[in-house]
Amino acid sequence: MDKLRIRGGFPLAGEVDVSGAKNAALPILCAALLTAEPLVLSNVPQLQDVATTLKLLRQLGVTAERDGERVTLQAAQPVSLEAPYDLVRTMRASILVLGPLLARFGQARVSLPGGCAIGQRPVDQHIKGLQAMGAEISIDHGYVVARARRLHGARIVTDMVTVTGTENLMMAAVLAEGTTVIENAAREPEVIDLALALQAMGARIRGAGTDRITIDGVDRLHGANHRVMADRIEAGTFLCALAVARGSIVLRRIDPSVMDATLDKLRECGVVIETGADWIRASMDRRPRAVHARTSPYPGFATDMQAQLMAVDCVAEGSAVITETIFENRFMHVLELQRLGAEITIEGSSAFVTGVPRLSGATVMATDLRASAGLVIAALVADGETVIDRIYHLDRGYEKMETRLGALGARIERFR
Ligand code: UD1
């Protein structure tokens, strides 16, 4: 199993191109199921979750060719309408094939994702929405079994804001008969990016990026080209790394307007940030100030940035409260950060962090994707050497983290 070895205490300097967004790429890859014609995607990040999605799509009969950051998909002839447990359990986003399969082929069998390290994460809202659109759904031997002659438009109000739930329902609705309105829709930029890809395929969607999305169903979609948006979470992770390691970096190929909440927090920490249309320049020459944060759906502070900001607070001047409102068990990085000398106590859904002047290197374990990123950040400023085990979690969502942080001056290497 791969590990990372990081020697702390080296400032960052240089430029880095932000990768394509994992959370935009995954649903857009699944959108290929909605048409028999080719979907050509560029800026697709090279990540384990993308590889898992391509494997799943190929298993369903989609041809998928990858050439660097370009992926060409064609779902001419399905060979199977089943997403099996062995793939779904490794990546919950596999549920995103449910809406497209049902909309285009009238049936689907998708394994229930089951337990997940960061919380329960049920898919009841996906199911409820599809039922409102006329699907007959049952749970059979751990699988969601869905059937519909043709889905019809419906008015759907989700109980909570769900990102992949909104995306699944949007993909189902584009081929349904009539108009679907999704209320309480997720406003994440990745939902907008999916809508742009679907529109390029001929879908009729209004309101993506607001909490009411209206979709007029069409009979068929066609092939299209689409460039996947940049990864705001990856960009935010680099900036948190800078906040603790200090130095000066430029992030390229990123629209700063999709990450206001993160930029605000980092400015509050003392990072000096300048932005242009597609770049962010940031510098830091002091110990960060502690900042409070409360995760919430977009445009609030992202739960996917919580572990990384906590790592910054661990070495900040002062103390801060970080409250997690989206997932009930997303503090697993706390025990590992404590092994590095962080002072954190947890009460319910809040972590109370008192900044310490130094962390000390130790062996720690990655527990989920963003928790791993938090550990990498803490290690950049810990005395001596930190070894992070189980970094397959990190590889799910970060493209060559060690090479890219290494190019910025971090002392970081992968080994077995
Ligand atoms: C997506 C992101 C993930 C991010 C999360 C929250 C992708 C591939 N993943 O995950 O990186 O951390 O949004 O921003 O885009 N819920 C239900 N029932 C449902 C659906 C959701 O109870 O049917 C609950 C979840 O348990 C959670 C909350 O709603 O407490 C939000 O989850 P959701 O937005 O659906 O997360 P994902 O789409 O899985």
GROMACS .gro file of C-alpha atoms and ligand atoms in nm:
model
  455
    1MET     CA    1   0.000   0.000   0.000
    2ASP     CA    2   0.143   0.341  -0.095
    3LYS     CA    3   0.242   0.589   0.172
    4LEU     CA    4   0.361   0.949   0.171
    5ARG     CA    5   0.671   1.070   0.352
    6ILE     CA    6   0.670   1.445   0.423
    7ARG     CA    7   0.939   1.654   0.584
    8GLY     CA    8   0.789   1.969   0.731
    9GLY     CA    9   0.914   2.326   0.739
   10PHE     CA   10   0.972   2.419   0.374
   11PRO     CA   11   0.791   2.717   0.219
   12LEU     CA   12   0.602   2.689  -0.109
   13ALA     CA   13   0.685   2.885  -0.424
   14GLY     CA   14   0.582   2.859  -0.788
   15GLU     CA   15   0.283   2.803  -1.012
   16VAL     CA   16   0.042   2.516  -1.045
   17ASP     CA   17  -0.239   2.439  -1.292
   18VAL     CA   18  -0.555   2.337  -1.109
   19SER     CA   19  -0.696   2.002  -1.231
   20GLY     CA   20  -1.044   1.933  -1.360
   21ALA     CA   21  -1.303   1.893  -1.084
   22LYS     CA   22  -1.369   1.539  -0.963
   23ASN     CA   23  -1.722   1.625  -0.851
   24ALA     CA   24  -1.807   1.773  -1.191
   25ALA     CA   25  -1.635   1.498  -1.392
   26LEU     CA   26  -1.815   1.206  -1.222
   27PRO     CA   27  -2.174   1.308  -1.303
   28ILE     CA   28  -2.079   1.433  -1.651
   29LEU     CA   29  -1.914   1.098  -1.734
   30CYS     CA   30  -2.241   0.929  -1.631
   31ALA     CA   31  -2.434   1.168  -1.858
   32ALA     CA   32  -2.280   0.980  -2.152
   33LEU     CA   33  -2.543   0.710  -2.084
   34LEU     CA   34  -2.814   0.953  -2.199
   35THR     CA   35  -2.724   0.942  -2.569
   36ALA     CA   36  -2.611   0.692  -2.833
   37GLU     CA   37  -2.376   0.955  -2.978
   38PRO     CA   38  -2.022   1.035  -2.857
   39LEU     CA   39  -1.961   1.265  -2.563
   40VAL     CA   40  -1.613   1.415  -2.571
   41LEU     CA   41  -1.486   1.555  -2.243
   42SER     CA   42  -1.168   1.751  -2.182
   43ASN     CA   43  -0.994   1.849  -1.858
   44VAL     CA   44  -1.093   1.516  -1.702
   45PRO     CA   45  -0.867   1.464  -1.398
   46GLN     CA   46  -0.658   1.145  -1.365
   47LEU     CA   47  -0.803   1.013  -1.042
   48GLN     CA   48  -0.901   0.681  -0.894
   49ASP     CA   49  -1.269   0.784  -0.877
   50VAL     CA   50  -1.263   0.868  -1.248
   51ALA     CA   51  -1.103   0.529  -1.323
   52THR     CA   52  -1.375   0.358  -1.115
   53THR     CA   53  -1.649   0.546  -1.303
   54LEU     CA   54  -1.497   0.452  -1.639
   55LYS     CA   55  -1.480   0.088  -1.527
   56LEU     CA   56  -1.845   0.098  -1.426
   57LEU     CA   57  -1.951   0.264  -1.753
   58ARG     CA   58  -1.755   0.007  -1.958
   59GLN     CA   59  -1.925  -0.270  -1.763
   60LEU     CA   60  -2.257  -0.118  -1.870
   61GLY     CA   61  -2.142  -0.136  -2.234
   62VAL     CA   62  -2.019   0.220  -2.283
   63THR     CA   63  -1.703   0.253  -2.491
   64ALA     CA   64  -1.467   0.488  -2.314
   65GLU     CA   65  -1.129   0.596  -2.444
   66ARG     CA   66  -0.891   0.808  -2.251
   67ASP     CA   67  -0.618   1.018  -2.412
   68GLY     CA   68  -0.451   1.229  -2.144
   69GLU     CA   69  -0.706   1.467  -2.005
   70ARG     CA   70  -0.955   1.391  -2.284
   71VAL     CA   71  -1.213   1.114  -2.257
   72THR     CA   72  -1.445   1.003  -2.538
   73LEU     CA   73  -1.750   0.804  -2.436
   74GLN     CA   74  -2.020   0.639  -2.642
   75ALA     CA   75  -2.318   0.453  -2.504
   76ALA     CA   76  -2.447   0.307  -2.830
   77GLN     CA   77  -2.550  -0.034  -2.703
   78PRO     CA   78  -2.592  -0.121  -2.337
   79VAL     CA   79  -2.482  -0.471  -2.245
   80SER     CA   80  -2.597  -0.449  -1.887
   81LEU     CA   81  -2.817  -0.220  -1.680
   82GLU     CA   82  -2.664  -0.321  -1.350
   83ALA     CA   83  -2.414  -0.134  -1.129
   84PRO     CA   84  -2.269  -0.408  -0.908
   85TYR     CA   85  -2.187  -0.385  -0.540
   86ASP     CA   86  -1.810  -0.431  -0.580
   87LEU     CA   87  -1.785  -0.102  -0.771
   88VAL     CA   88  -2.054   0.098  -0.595
   89ARG     CA   89  -1.917   0.022  -0.248
   90THR     CA   90  -1.581   0.180  -0.339
   91MET     CA   91  -1.744   0.494  -0.473
   92ARG     CA   92  -2.081   0.623  -0.366
   93ALA     CA   93  -2.109   0.848  -0.671
   94SER     CA   94  -2.181   0.529  -0.874
   95ILE     CA   95  -2.544   0.595  -0.783
   96LEU     CA   96  -2.526   0.863  -1.056
   97VAL     CA   97  -2.588   0.598  -1.324
   98LEU     CA   98  -2.937   0.534  -1.184
   99GLY     CA   99  -3.110   0.842  -1.327
  100PRO     CA  100  -2.958   0.819  -1.678
  101LEU     CA  101  -3.014   0.441  -1.714
  102LEU     CA  102  -3.374   0.470  -1.606
  103ALA     CA  103  -3.443   0.772  -1.827
  104ARG     CA  104  -3.298   0.623  -2.145
  105PHE     CA  105  -3.351   0.248  -2.107
  106GLY     CA  106  -3.649   0.230  -1.872
  107GLN     CA  107  -3.475   0.015  -1.614
  108ALA     CA  108  -3.174  -0.007  -1.385
  109ARG     CA  109  -3.036  -0.218  -1.102
  110VAL     CA  110  -2.790  -0.026  -0.889
  111SER     CA  111  -2.637  -0.154  -0.568
  112LEU     CA  112  -2.717   0.052  -0.259
  113PRO     CA  113  -2.394   0.228  -0.158
  114GLY     CA  114  -2.416   0.107   0.202
  115GLY     CA  115  -2.213   0.246   0.490
  116CYS     CA  116  -1.955   0.511   0.434
  117ALA     CA  117  -1.673   0.630   0.655
  118ILE     CA  118  -1.802   0.986   0.691
  119GLY     CA  119  -2.163   0.910   0.772
  120GLN     CA  120  -2.480   0.732   0.674
  121ARG     CA  121  -2.532   0.902   0.340
  122PRO     CA  122  -2.860   0.741   0.232
  123VAL     CA  123  -3.002   0.780  -0.121
  124ASP     CA  124  -3.367   0.814  -0.023
  125GLN     CA  125  -3.400   1.153  -0.194
  126HIS     CA  126  -3.278   1.012  -0.526
  127ILE     CA  127  -3.540   0.738  -0.496
  128LYS     CA  128  -3.820   0.968  -0.385
  129GLY     CA  129  -3.760   1.202  -0.678
  130LEU     CA  130  -3.752   0.922  -0.936
  131GLN     CA  131  -4.074   0.778  -0.790
  132ALA     CA  132  -4.239   1.119  -0.832
  133MET     CA  133  -4.138   1.095  -1.198
  134GLY     CA  134  -4.324   0.767  -1.231
  135ALA     CA  135  -4.054   0.509  -1.158
  136GLU     CA  136  -4.144   0.189  -0.978
  137ILE     CA  137  -3.867   0.124  -0.732
  138SER     CA  138  -3.801  -0.163  -0.496
  139ILE     CA  139  -3.504  -0.271  -0.289
  140ASP     CA  140  -3.404  -0.626  -0.371
  141HIS     CA  141  -3.103  -0.807  -0.220
  142GLY     CA  142  -2.923  -0.478  -0.155
  143TYR     CA  143  -3.001  -0.335  -0.499
  144VAL     CA  144  -3.222  -0.047  -0.603
  145VAL     CA  145  -3.434  -0.197  -0.879
  146ALA     CA  146  -3.604   0.071  -1.088
  147ARG     CA  147  -3.843   0.053  -1.380
  148ALA     CA  148  -4.041   0.306  -1.579
  149ARG     CA  149  -4.201   0.293  -1.925
  150ARG     CA  150  -4.113   0.658  -1.969
  151LEU     CA  151  -4.047   0.897  -1.685
  152HIS     CA  152  -4.278   1.196  -1.665
  153GLY     CA  153  -4.221   1.547  -1.539
  154ALA     CA  154  -4.288   1.618  -1.173
  155ARG     CA  155  -4.248   1.880  -0.906
  156ILE     CA  156  -3.992   1.754  -0.657
  157VAL     CA  157  -3.901   1.914  -0.325
  158THR     CA  158  -3.601   1.744  -0.168
  159ASP     CA  159  -3.595   1.715   0.214
  160MET     CA  160  -3.240   1.848   0.226
  161VAL     CA  161  -2.992   1.993  -0.020
  162THR     CA  162  -2.826   1.697  -0.192
  163VAL     CA  163  -2.565   1.742  -0.462
  164THR     CA  164  -2.566   1.402  -0.635
  165GLY     CA  165  -2.941   1.378  -0.565
  166THR     CA  166  -3.000   1.698  -0.763
  167GLU     CA  167  -2.769   1.571  -1.039
  168ASN     CA  168  -2.935   1.230  -1.065
  169LEU     CA  169  -3.282   1.384  -1.087
  170MET     CA  170  -3.168   1.642  -1.340
  171MET     CA  171  -3.022   1.366  -1.561
  172ALA     CA  172  -3.344   1.164  -1.532
  173ALA     CA  173  -3.561   1.464  -1.611
  174VAL     CA  174  -3.386   1.563  -1.935
  175LEU     CA  175  -3.544   1.265  -2.117
  176ALA     CA  176  -3.875   1.261  -1.925
  177GLU     CA  177  -4.204   1.356  -2.082
  178GLY     CA  178  -4.299   1.708  -1.975
  179THR     CA  179  -4.154   1.952  -1.726
  180THR     CA  180  -3.976   1.871  -1.401
  181VAL     CA  181  -3.912   2.127  -1.130
  182ILE     CA  182  -3.654   2.046  -0.860
  183GLU     CA  183  -3.703   2.266  -0.553
  184ASN     CA  184  -3.437   2.296  -0.281
  185ALA     CA  185  -3.187   2.201  -0.551
  186ALA     CA  186  -2.815   2.204  -0.476
  187ARG     CA  187  -2.654   2.526  -0.605
  188GLU     CA  188  -2.300   2.387  -0.630
  189PRO     CA  189  -2.096   2.503  -0.934
  190GLU     CA  190  -2.058   2.134  -1.027
  191VAL     CA  191  -2.437   2.115  -1.074
  192ILE     CA  192  -2.408   2.409  -1.316
  193ASP     CA  193  -2.124   2.235  -1.501
  194LEU     CA  194  -2.336   1.921  -1.542
  195ALA     CA  195  -2.625   2.139  -1.669
  196LEU     CA  196  -2.390   2.300  -1.924
  197ALA     CA  197  -2.280   1.956  -2.049
  198LEU     CA  198  -2.643   1.839  -2.072
  199GLN     CA  199  -2.742   2.160  -2.254
  200ALA     CA  200  -2.462   2.099  -2.504
  201MET     CA  201  -2.622   1.756  -2.558
  202GLY     CA  202  -2.956   1.923  -2.635
  203ALA     CA  203  -3.120   1.925  -2.291
  204ARG     CA  204  -3.350   2.211  -2.189
  205ILE     CA  205  -3.260   2.322  -1.837
  206ARG     CA  206  -3.317   2.654  -1.659
  207GLY     CA  207  -3.210   2.769  -1.317
  208ALA     CA  208  -2.904   2.551  -1.253
  209GLY     CA  209  -2.707   2.730  -0.981
  210THR     CA  210  -3.029   2.838  -0.806
  211ASP     CA  211  -3.245   2.635  -0.571
  212ARG     CA  212  -3.513   2.583  -0.838
  213ILE     CA  213  -3.411   2.395  -1.150
  214THR     CA  214  -3.666   2.354  -1.430
  215ILE     CA  215  -3.616   2.088  -1.696
  216ASP     CA  216  -3.829   2.047  -2.008
  217GLY     CA  217  -3.784   1.687  -2.118
  218VAL     CA  218  -3.683   1.613  -2.479
  219ASP     CA  219  -3.716   1.289  -2.680
  220ARG     CA  220  -3.347   1.240  -2.738
  221LEU     CA  221  -3.008   1.393  -2.670
  222HIS     CA  222  -2.712   1.410  -2.907
  223GLY     CA  223  -2.333   1.400  -2.882
  224ALA     CA  224  -2.135   1.700  -2.756
  225ASN     CA  225  -1.799   1.834  -2.644
  226HIS     CA  226  -1.755   1.972  -2.296
  227ARG     CA  227  -1.465   2.099  -2.088
  228VAL     CA  228  -1.489   2.002  -1.720
  229MET     CA  229  -1.461   2.296  -1.479
  230ALA     CA  230  -1.159   2.333  -1.249
  231ASP     CA  231  -1.152   2.176  -0.904
  232ARG     CA  232  -1.227   2.439  -0.641
  233ILE     CA  233  -1.152   2.191  -0.362
  234GLU     CA  234  -0.809   2.108  -0.501
  235ALA     CA  235  -0.739   2.481  -0.536
  236GLY     CA  236  -0.853   2.541  -0.178
  237THR     CA  237  -0.631   2.257  -0.058
  238PHE     CA  238  -0.322   2.417  -0.218
  239LEU     CA  239  -0.412   2.747  -0.050
  240CYS     CA  240  -0.445   2.583   0.293
  241ALA     CA  241  -0.105   2.422   0.233
  242LEU     CA  242   0.034   2.769   0.166
  243ALA     CA  243  -0.134   2.909   0.478
  244VAL     CA  244   0.072   2.678   0.699
  245ALA     CA  245   0.392   2.631   0.496
  246ARG     CA  246   0.411   3.003   0.396
  247GLY     CA  247   0.564   3.134   0.074
  248SER     CA  248   0.400   3.254  -0.245
  249ILE     CA  249   0.212   3.057  -0.515
  250VAL     CA  250   0.000   3.116  -0.824
  251LEU     CA  251  -0.289   2.887  -0.912
  252ARG     CA  252  -0.374   2.885  -1.282
  253ARG     CA  253  -0.686   2.770  -1.472
  254ILE     CA  254  -0.924   2.836  -1.185
  255ASP     CA  255  -1.223   3.069  -1.173
  256PRO     CA  256  -1.192   3.229  -0.825
  257SER     CA  257  -1.561   3.322  -0.818
  258VAL     CA  258  -1.660   2.960  -0.742
  259MET     CA  259  -1.467   2.955  -0.413
  260ASP     CA  260  -1.553   3.278  -0.233
  261ALA     CA  261  -1.619   3.111   0.103
  262THR     CA  262  -1.277   2.943   0.107
  263LEU     CA  263  -1.096   3.258  -0.009
  264ASP     CA  264  -1.271   3.461   0.263
  265LYS     CA  265  -1.159   3.215   0.533
  266LEU     CA  266  -0.800   3.217   0.410
  267ARG     CA  267  -0.793   3.597   0.395
  268GLU     CA  268  -0.919   3.598   0.753
  269CYS     CA  269  -0.626   3.368   0.838
  270GLY     CA  270  -0.389   3.629   0.699
  271VAL     CA  271  -0.319   3.490   0.352
  272VAL     CA  272  -0.278   3.774   0.100
  273ILE     CA  273  -0.486   3.684  -0.205
  274GLU     CA  274  -0.516   3.850  -0.544
  275THR     CA  275  -0.742   3.714  -0.815
  276GLY     CA  276  -0.787   3.748  -1.190
  277ALA     CA  277  -1.036   3.594  -1.432
  278ASP     CA  278  -0.867   3.252  -1.419
  279TRP     CA  279  -0.591   3.275  -1.161
  280ILE     CA  280  -0.526   3.323  -0.791
  281ARG     CA  281  -0.202   3.460  -0.648
  282ALA     CA  282  -0.151   3.399  -0.278
  283SER     CA  283   0.125   3.468  -0.030
  284MET     CA  284   0.173   3.413   0.338
  285ASP     CA  285   0.462   3.523   0.558
  286ARG     CA  286   0.333   3.478   0.912
  287ARG     CA  287   0.164   3.235   1.146
  288PRO     CA  288  -0.206   3.205   1.049
  289ARG     CA  289  -0.480   3.354   1.268
  290ALA     CA  290  -0.742   3.101   1.386
  291VAL     CA  291  -1.075   3.118   1.200
  292HIS     CA  292  -1.414   2.971   1.284
  293ALA     CA  293  -1.606   2.782   1.018
  294ARG     CA  294  -1.942   2.616   0.979
  295THR     CA  295  -1.993   2.390   0.680
  296SER     CA  296  -2.303   2.437   0.468
  297PRO     CA  297  -2.424   2.377   0.114
  298TYR     CA  298  -2.286   2.611  -0.156
  299PRO     CA  299  -2.227   2.905  -0.146
  300GLY     CA  300  -2.141   2.838   0.220
  301PHE     CA  301  -1.814   2.690   0.341
  302ALA     CA  302  -1.774   2.343   0.181
  303THR     CA  303  -1.763   2.031   0.398
  304ASP     CA  304  -1.498   1.910   0.151
  305MET     CA  305  -1.268   2.190   0.281
  306GLN     CA  306  -1.333   2.129   0.651
  307ALA     CA  307  -1.039   1.898   0.729
  308GLN     CA  308  -0.793   2.120   0.541
  309LEU     CA  309  -0.903   2.437   0.724
  310MET     CA  310  -0.887   2.251   1.054
  311ALA     CA  311  -0.524   2.165   0.980
  312VAL     CA  312  -0.458   2.538   0.936
  313ASP     CA  313  -0.632   2.617   1.267
  314CYS     CA  314  -0.415   2.354   1.439
  315VAL     CA  315  -0.107   2.578   1.401
  316ALA     CA  316  -0.285   2.915   1.414
  317GLU     CA  317  -0.263   3.191   1.669
  318GLY     CA  318  -0.572   3.167   1.888
  319SER     CA  319  -0.853   2.914   1.894
  320ALA     CA  320  -1.147   2.836   1.667
  321VAL     CA  321  -1.465   2.633   1.646
  322ILE     CA  322  -1.531   2.427   1.336
  323THR     CA  323  -1.884   2.295   1.303
  324GLU     CA  324  -1.977   2.022   1.059
  325THR     CA  325  -2.342   2.036   0.955
  326ILE     CA  326  -2.347   1.813   0.644
  327PHE     CA  327  -2.206   1.476   0.754
  328GLU     CA  328  -2.239   1.330   1.102
  329ASN     CA  329  -1.902   1.156   1.124
  330ARG     CA  330  -1.659   1.378   0.945
  331PHE     CA  331  -1.403   1.434   1.220
  332MET     CA  332  -1.193   1.122   1.178
  333HIS     CA  333  -0.889   1.331   1.094
  334VAL     CA  334  -0.902   1.475   1.448
  335LEU     CA  335  -0.748   1.168   1.614
  336GLU     CA  336  -0.470   1.165   1.356
  337LEU     CA  337  -0.407   1.541   1.387
  338GLN     CA  338  -0.380   1.486   1.762
  339ARG     CA  339  -0.103   1.233   1.695
  340LEU     CA  340   0.085   1.522   1.534
  341GLY     CA  341   0.038   1.729   1.851
  342ALA     CA  342  -0.278   1.924   1.764
  343GLU     CA  343  -0.505   2.039   2.047
  344ILE     CA  344  -0.861   1.959   1.948
  345THR     CA  345  -1.165   1.852   2.143
  346ILE     CA  346  -1.492   1.744   1.988
  347GLU     CA  347  -1.836   1.813   2.126
  348GLY     CA  348  -2.116   1.684   1.908
  349SER     CA  349  -2.077   1.830   1.563
  350SER     CA  350  -1.820   2.093   1.668
  351ALA     CA  351  -1.444   2.070   1.700
  352PHE     CA  352  -1.270   2.319   1.932
  353VAL     CA  353  -0.920   2.380   1.805
  354THR     CA  354  -0.651   2.563   1.999
  355GLY     CA  355  -0.359   2.652   1.780
  356VAL     CA  356  -0.014   2.532   1.886
  357PRO     CA  357   0.313   2.690   1.768
  358ARG     CA  358   0.448   2.358   1.635
  359LEU     CA  359   0.328   2.016   1.535
  360SER     CA  360   0.564   1.719   1.545
  361GLY     CA  361   0.598   1.458   1.273
  362ALA     CA  362   0.456   1.109   1.336
  363THR     CA  363   0.306   0.816   1.147
  364VAL     CA  364  -0.062   0.876   1.076
  365MET     CA  365  -0.338   0.705   0.883
  366ALA     CA  366  -0.555   0.854   0.610
  367THR     CA  367  -0.921   0.773   0.678
  368ASP     CA  368  -1.107   0.941   0.394
  369LEU     CA  369  -1.034   1.161   0.099
  370ARG     CA  370  -1.041   1.510   0.250
  371ALA     CA  371  -0.912   1.388   0.590
  372SER     CA  372  -0.598   1.275   0.403
  373ALA     CA  373  -0.559   1.622   0.255
  374GLY     CA  374  -0.582   1.770   0.605
  375LEU     CA  375  -0.303   1.540   0.719
  376VAL     CA  376  -0.081   1.636   0.426
  377ILE     CA  377  -0.127   2.004   0.517
  378ALA     CA  378  -0.046   1.945   0.884
  379ALA     CA  379   0.262   1.742   0.786
  380LEU     CA  380   0.396   2.033   0.579
  381VAL     CA  381   0.444   2.231   0.897
  382ALA     CA  382   0.524   1.951   1.145
  383ASP     CA  383   0.876   1.920   1.283
  384GLY     CA  384   1.069   1.632   1.127
  385GLU     CA  385   0.913   1.356   0.925
  386THR     CA  386   0.549   1.249   0.891
  387VAL     CA  387   0.445   0.927   0.721
  388ILE     CA  388   0.086   0.908   0.595
  389ASP     CA  389  -0.041   0.556   0.544
  390ARG     CA  390  -0.337   0.443   0.328
  391ILE     CA  391  -0.309   0.725   0.079
  392TYR     CA  392  -0.534   0.541  -0.166
  393HIS     CA  393  -0.797   0.767  -0.008
  394LEU     CA  394  -0.601   1.071  -0.129
  395ASP     CA  395  -0.558   0.923  -0.478
  396ARG     CA  396  -0.936   0.899  -0.514
  397GLY     CA  397  -0.959   1.276  -0.544
  398TYR     CA  398  -0.618   1.439  -0.592
  399GLU     CA  399  -0.411   1.411  -0.906
  400LYS     CA  400  -0.043   1.341  -0.829
  401MET     CA  401  -0.050   1.540  -0.507
  402GLU     CA  402   0.313   1.462  -0.422
  403THR     CA  403   0.447   1.565  -0.764
  404ARG     CA  404   0.255   1.890  -0.766
  405LEU     CA  405   0.326   1.991  -0.407
  406GLY     CA  406   0.685   1.876  -0.463
  407ALA     CA  407   0.715   2.109  -0.763
  408LEU     CA  408   0.613   2.394  -0.529
  409GLY     CA  409   0.899   2.311  -0.293
  410ALA     CA  410   0.739   2.071  -0.043
  411ARG     CA  411   0.956   1.776   0.064
  412ILE     CA  412   0.717   1.496  -0.013
  413GLU     CA  413   0.763   1.150  -0.161
  414ARG     CA  414   0.556   0.841  -0.228
  415PHE     CA  415   0.685   0.501  -0.121
  416ARG     CA  416   0.558   0.152  -0.046
  417UD1     C1  417  -2.142   1.539  -0.277
  417UD1     C2  418  -1.995   1.541  -0.311
  417UD1     C3  419  -1.911   1.533  -0.183
  417UD1     C4  420  -1.953   1.643  -0.087
  417UD1     C5  421  -2.103   1.643  -0.065
  417UD1     C6  422  -2.152   1.761   0.016
  417UD1     C7  423  -1.988   1.437  -0.529
  417UD1     C8  424  -1.950   1.321  -0.612
  417UD1     N1  425  -1.966   1.428  -0.398
  417UD1     O1  426  -2.169   1.416  -0.214
  417UD1     O2  427  -1.774   1.548  -0.219
  417UD1     O3  428  -1.889   1.622   0.038
  417UD1     O4  429  -2.172   1.648  -0.192
  417UD1     O5  430  -2.114   1.880  -0.043
  417UD1     O6  431  -2.032   1.539  -0.580
  417UD1     N2  432  -2.868   1.282   0.208
  417UD1     C9  433  -2.978   1.208   0.248
  417UD1     N3  434  -3.051   1.143   0.152
  417UD1    C10  435  -3.018   1.146   0.019
  417UD1    C11  436  -2.906   1.223  -0.020
  417UD1    C12  437  -2.835   1.290   0.078
  417UD1     O7  438  -3.011   1.199   0.367
  417UD1     O8  439  -3.088   1.084  -0.062
  417UD1    C13  440  -2.791   1.356   0.312
  417UD1    C14  441  -2.649   1.304   0.327
  417UD1     O9  442  -2.643   1.195   0.416
  417UD1    C15  443  -2.576   1.427   0.378
  417UD1    C16  444  -2.646   1.542   0.305
  417UD1    O10  445  -2.772   1.489   0.264
  417UD1    O11  446  -2.595   1.441   0.516
  417UD1    C17  447  -2.575   1.596   0.184
  417UD1    O12  448  -2.533   1.488   0.102
  417UD1     P1  449  -2.514   1.502  -0.055
  417UD1    O13  450  -2.514   1.645  -0.096
  417UD1    O14  451  -2.612   1.412  -0.121
  417UD1    O15  452  -2.369   1.443  -0.074
  417UD1     P2  453  -2.319   1.367  -0.202
  417UD1    O16  454  -2.396   1.414  -0.319
  417UD1    O17  455  -2.314   1.221  -0.174
   0.00000   0.00000   0.00000
